[in-house]
Amino acid sequence: MKQIQPVSIWYNGLMVSATIFNMVSTNDNLINSATFYYALFVDPNFQVTDGVLSMGGADYIAYSTSTTANDYAYEWGATQLNLTLV
């Protein structure tokens, strides 16, 4: 889990501020693509949204050759979702 700058999300008729971003790899073919499940939380026990991101091409090559693949994946995912890690 990574802290993010607060982002407003409509949840059950209310605007809430998500401040936590979590992302896990659900599939990696070790050749040219990976799939990640992500979720945004208000706090570690209050998830407000989730989804799936697919990585391929030059992004996958950079990810698979990175010495800090977890950090690369989080930064990539945050960029895809227009989030700012703090």
PDB file of C-alpha atoms in Angstrom:
ATOM      1  CA  MET A   1       0.000   0.000   0.000  1.00  0.00           C
ATOM      2  CA  LYS A   2       1.180   3.500  -0.844  1.00  0.00           C
ATOM      3  CA  GLN A   3       0.011   6.887   0.377  1.00  0.00           C
ATOM      4  CA  ILE A   4      -1.410   9.192  -2.303  1.00  0.00           C
ATOM      5  CA  GLN A   5      -2.493  12.797  -2.387  1.00  0.00           C
ATOM      6  CA  PRO A   6      -6.206  12.778  -1.511  1.00  0.00           C
ATOM      7  CA  VAL A   7      -8.527  12.107  -4.413  1.00  0.00           C
ATOM      8  CA  SER A   8     -12.294  12.639  -4.172  1.00  0.00           C
ATOM      9  CA  ILE A   9     -14.472   9.646  -5.020  1.00  0.00           C
ATOM     10  CA  TRP A  10     -18.248   9.333  -5.063  1.00  0.00           C
ATOM     11  CA  TYR A  11     -19.141   6.441  -2.748  1.00  0.00           C
ATOM     12  CA  ASN A  12     -22.702   5.464  -1.737  1.00  0.00           C
ATOM     13  CA  GLY A  13     -24.048   8.976  -2.242  1.00  0.00           C
ATOM     14  CA  LEU A  14     -21.168  10.746  -0.497  1.00  0.00           C
ATOM     15  CA  MET A  15     -17.892  12.305  -1.583  1.00  0.00           C
ATOM     16  CA  VAL A  16     -14.990  10.651   0.244  1.00  0.00           C
ATOM     17  CA  SER A  17     -11.239  11.197   0.015  1.00  0.00           C
ATOM     18  CA  ALA A  18      -9.116   8.194  -0.850  1.00  0.00           C
ATOM     19  CA  THR A  19      -5.549   8.469   0.459  1.00  0.00           C
ATOM     20  CA  ILE A  20      -4.243   4.913   0.023  1.00  0.00           C
ATOM     21  CA  PHE A  21      -3.424   3.101  -3.228  1.00  0.00           C
ATOM     22  CA  ASN A  22      -2.834  -0.635  -3.334  1.00  0.00           C
ATOM     23  CA  MET A  23      -1.830  -2.651  -6.374  1.00  0.00           C
ATOM     24  CA  VAL A  24      -0.938  -6.329  -6.834  1.00  0.00           C
ATOM     25  CA  SER A  25       0.110  -8.342  -9.854  1.00  0.00           C
ATOM     26  CA  THR A  26      -2.552 -10.870 -10.805  1.00  0.00           C
ATOM     27  CA  ASN A  27      -0.889 -12.166 -13.967  1.00  0.00           C
ATOM     28  CA  ASP A  28       2.526 -11.821 -15.577  1.00  0.00           C
ATOM     29  CA  ASN A  29       3.356 -13.938 -18.610  1.00  0.00           C
ATOM     30  CA  LEU A  30       7.083 -13.110 -18.128  1.00  0.00           C
ATOM     31  CA  ILE A  31       7.327 -12.232 -21.821  1.00  0.00           C
ATOM     32  CA  ASN A  32       5.415  -9.077 -22.716  1.00  0.00           C
ATOM     33  CA  SER A  33       2.464  -8.309 -20.445  1.00  0.00           C
ATOM     34  CA  ALA A  34       1.273  -8.082 -16.871  1.00  0.00           C
ATOM     35  CA  THR A  35      -2.087  -7.437 -15.263  1.00  0.00           C
ATOM     36  CA  PHE A  36      -2.565  -5.652 -11.947  1.00  0.00           C
ATOM     37  CA  TYR A  37      -5.518  -5.370  -9.585  1.00  0.00           C
ATOM     38  CA  TYR A  38      -5.715  -2.003  -7.839  1.00  0.00           C
ATOM     39  CA  ALA A  39      -7.839  -0.516  -5.079  1.00  0.00           C
ATOM     40  CA  LEU A  40      -8.190   2.894  -3.469  1.00  0.00           C
ATOM     41  CA  PHE A  41      -8.910   3.237   0.236  1.00  0.00           C
ATOM     42  CA  VAL A  42     -10.000   5.959   2.649  1.00  0.00           C
ATOM     43  CA  ASP A  43      -8.186   3.999   5.363  1.00  0.00           C
ATOM     44  CA  PRO A  44      -6.745   0.470   5.374  1.00  0.00           C
ATOM     45  CA  ASN A  45     -10.189  -0.989   6.197  1.00  0.00           C
ATOM     46  CA  PHE A  46     -12.378   1.166   3.922  1.00  0.00           C
ATOM     47  CA  GLN A  47     -12.023   0.411   0.200  1.00  0.00           C
ATOM     48  CA  VAL A  48     -13.936   2.760  -2.099  1.00  0.00           C
ATOM     49  CA  THR A  49     -13.033   1.607  -5.612  1.00  0.00           C
ATOM     50  CA  ASP A  50     -11.015  -0.983  -7.502  1.00  0.00           C
ATOM     51  CA  GLY A  51     -10.177  -2.140 -10.981  1.00  0.00           C
ATOM     52  CA  VAL A  52      -7.656  -3.753 -13.307  1.00  0.00           C
ATOM     53  CA  LEU A  53      -4.715  -2.286 -15.216  1.00  0.00           C
ATOM     54  CA  SER A  54      -2.900  -4.020 -18.081  1.00  0.00           C
ATOM     55  CA  MET A  55       0.749  -3.311 -18.870  1.00  0.00           C
ATOM     56  CA  GLY A  56       2.533  -4.122 -22.112  1.00  0.00           C
ATOM     57  CA  GLY A  57       5.025  -2.830 -24.656  1.00  0.00           C
ATOM     58  CA  ALA A  58       7.829  -0.528 -23.524  1.00  0.00           C
ATOM     59  CA  ASP A  59       6.248  -0.196 -20.070  1.00  0.00           C
ATOM     60  CA  TYR A  60       6.467  -3.956 -19.534  1.00  0.00           C
ATOM     61  CA  ILE A  61      10.078  -4.076 -20.708  1.00  0.00           C
ATOM     62  CA  ALA A  62      11.011  -1.287 -18.278  1.00  0.00           C
ATOM     63  CA  TYR A  63       9.093  -3.023 -15.471  1.00  0.00           C
ATOM     64  CA  SER A  64      10.572  -6.464 -16.091  1.00  0.00           C
ATOM     65  CA  THR A  65      14.143  -5.151 -16.249  1.00  0.00           C
ATOM     66  CA  SER A  66      13.877  -2.718 -13.341  1.00  0.00           C
ATOM     67  CA  THR A  67      15.908  -3.418 -10.211  1.00  0.00           C
ATOM     68  CA  THR A  68      13.006  -1.873  -8.275  1.00  0.00           C
ATOM     69  CA  ALA A  69      10.071  -3.494 -10.086  1.00  0.00           C
ATOM     70  CA  ASN A  70       7.599  -2.897  -7.247  1.00  0.00           C
ATOM     71  CA  ASP A  71       8.343   0.822  -7.182  1.00  0.00           C
ATOM     72  CA  TYR A  72       8.183   0.969 -10.975  1.00  0.00           C
ATOM     73  CA  ALA A  73       4.798  -0.803 -10.985  1.00  0.00           C
ATOM     74  CA  TYR A  74       3.341   1.522  -8.340  1.00  0.00           C
ATOM     75  CA  GLU A  75       4.592   4.623 -10.159  1.00  0.00           C
ATOM     76  CA  TRP A  76       3.251   3.299 -13.470  1.00  0.00           C
ATOM     77  CA  GLY A  77      -0.131   2.451 -11.935  1.00  0.00           C
ATOM     78  CA  ALA A  78      -0.393   5.841 -10.252  1.00  0.00           C
ATOM     79  CA  THR A  79       0.353   7.534 -13.578  1.00  0.00           C
ATOM     80  CA  GLN A  80      -2.302   5.455 -15.357  1.00  0.00           C
ATOM     81  CA  LEU A  81      -4.881   6.508 -12.738  1.00  0.00           C
ATOM     82  CA  ASN A  82      -3.700  10.120 -12.513  1.00  0.00           C
ATOM     83  CA  LEU A  83      -2.722   9.694  -8.850  1.00  0.00           C
ATOM     84  CA  THR A  84       0.197  11.306  -7.050  1.00  0.00           C
ATOM     85  CA  LEU A  85       2.232   9.141  -4.690  1.00  0.00           C
ATOM     86  CA  VAL A  86       3.470  10.867  -1.536  1.00  0.00           C
TER      87      VAL A  86
END
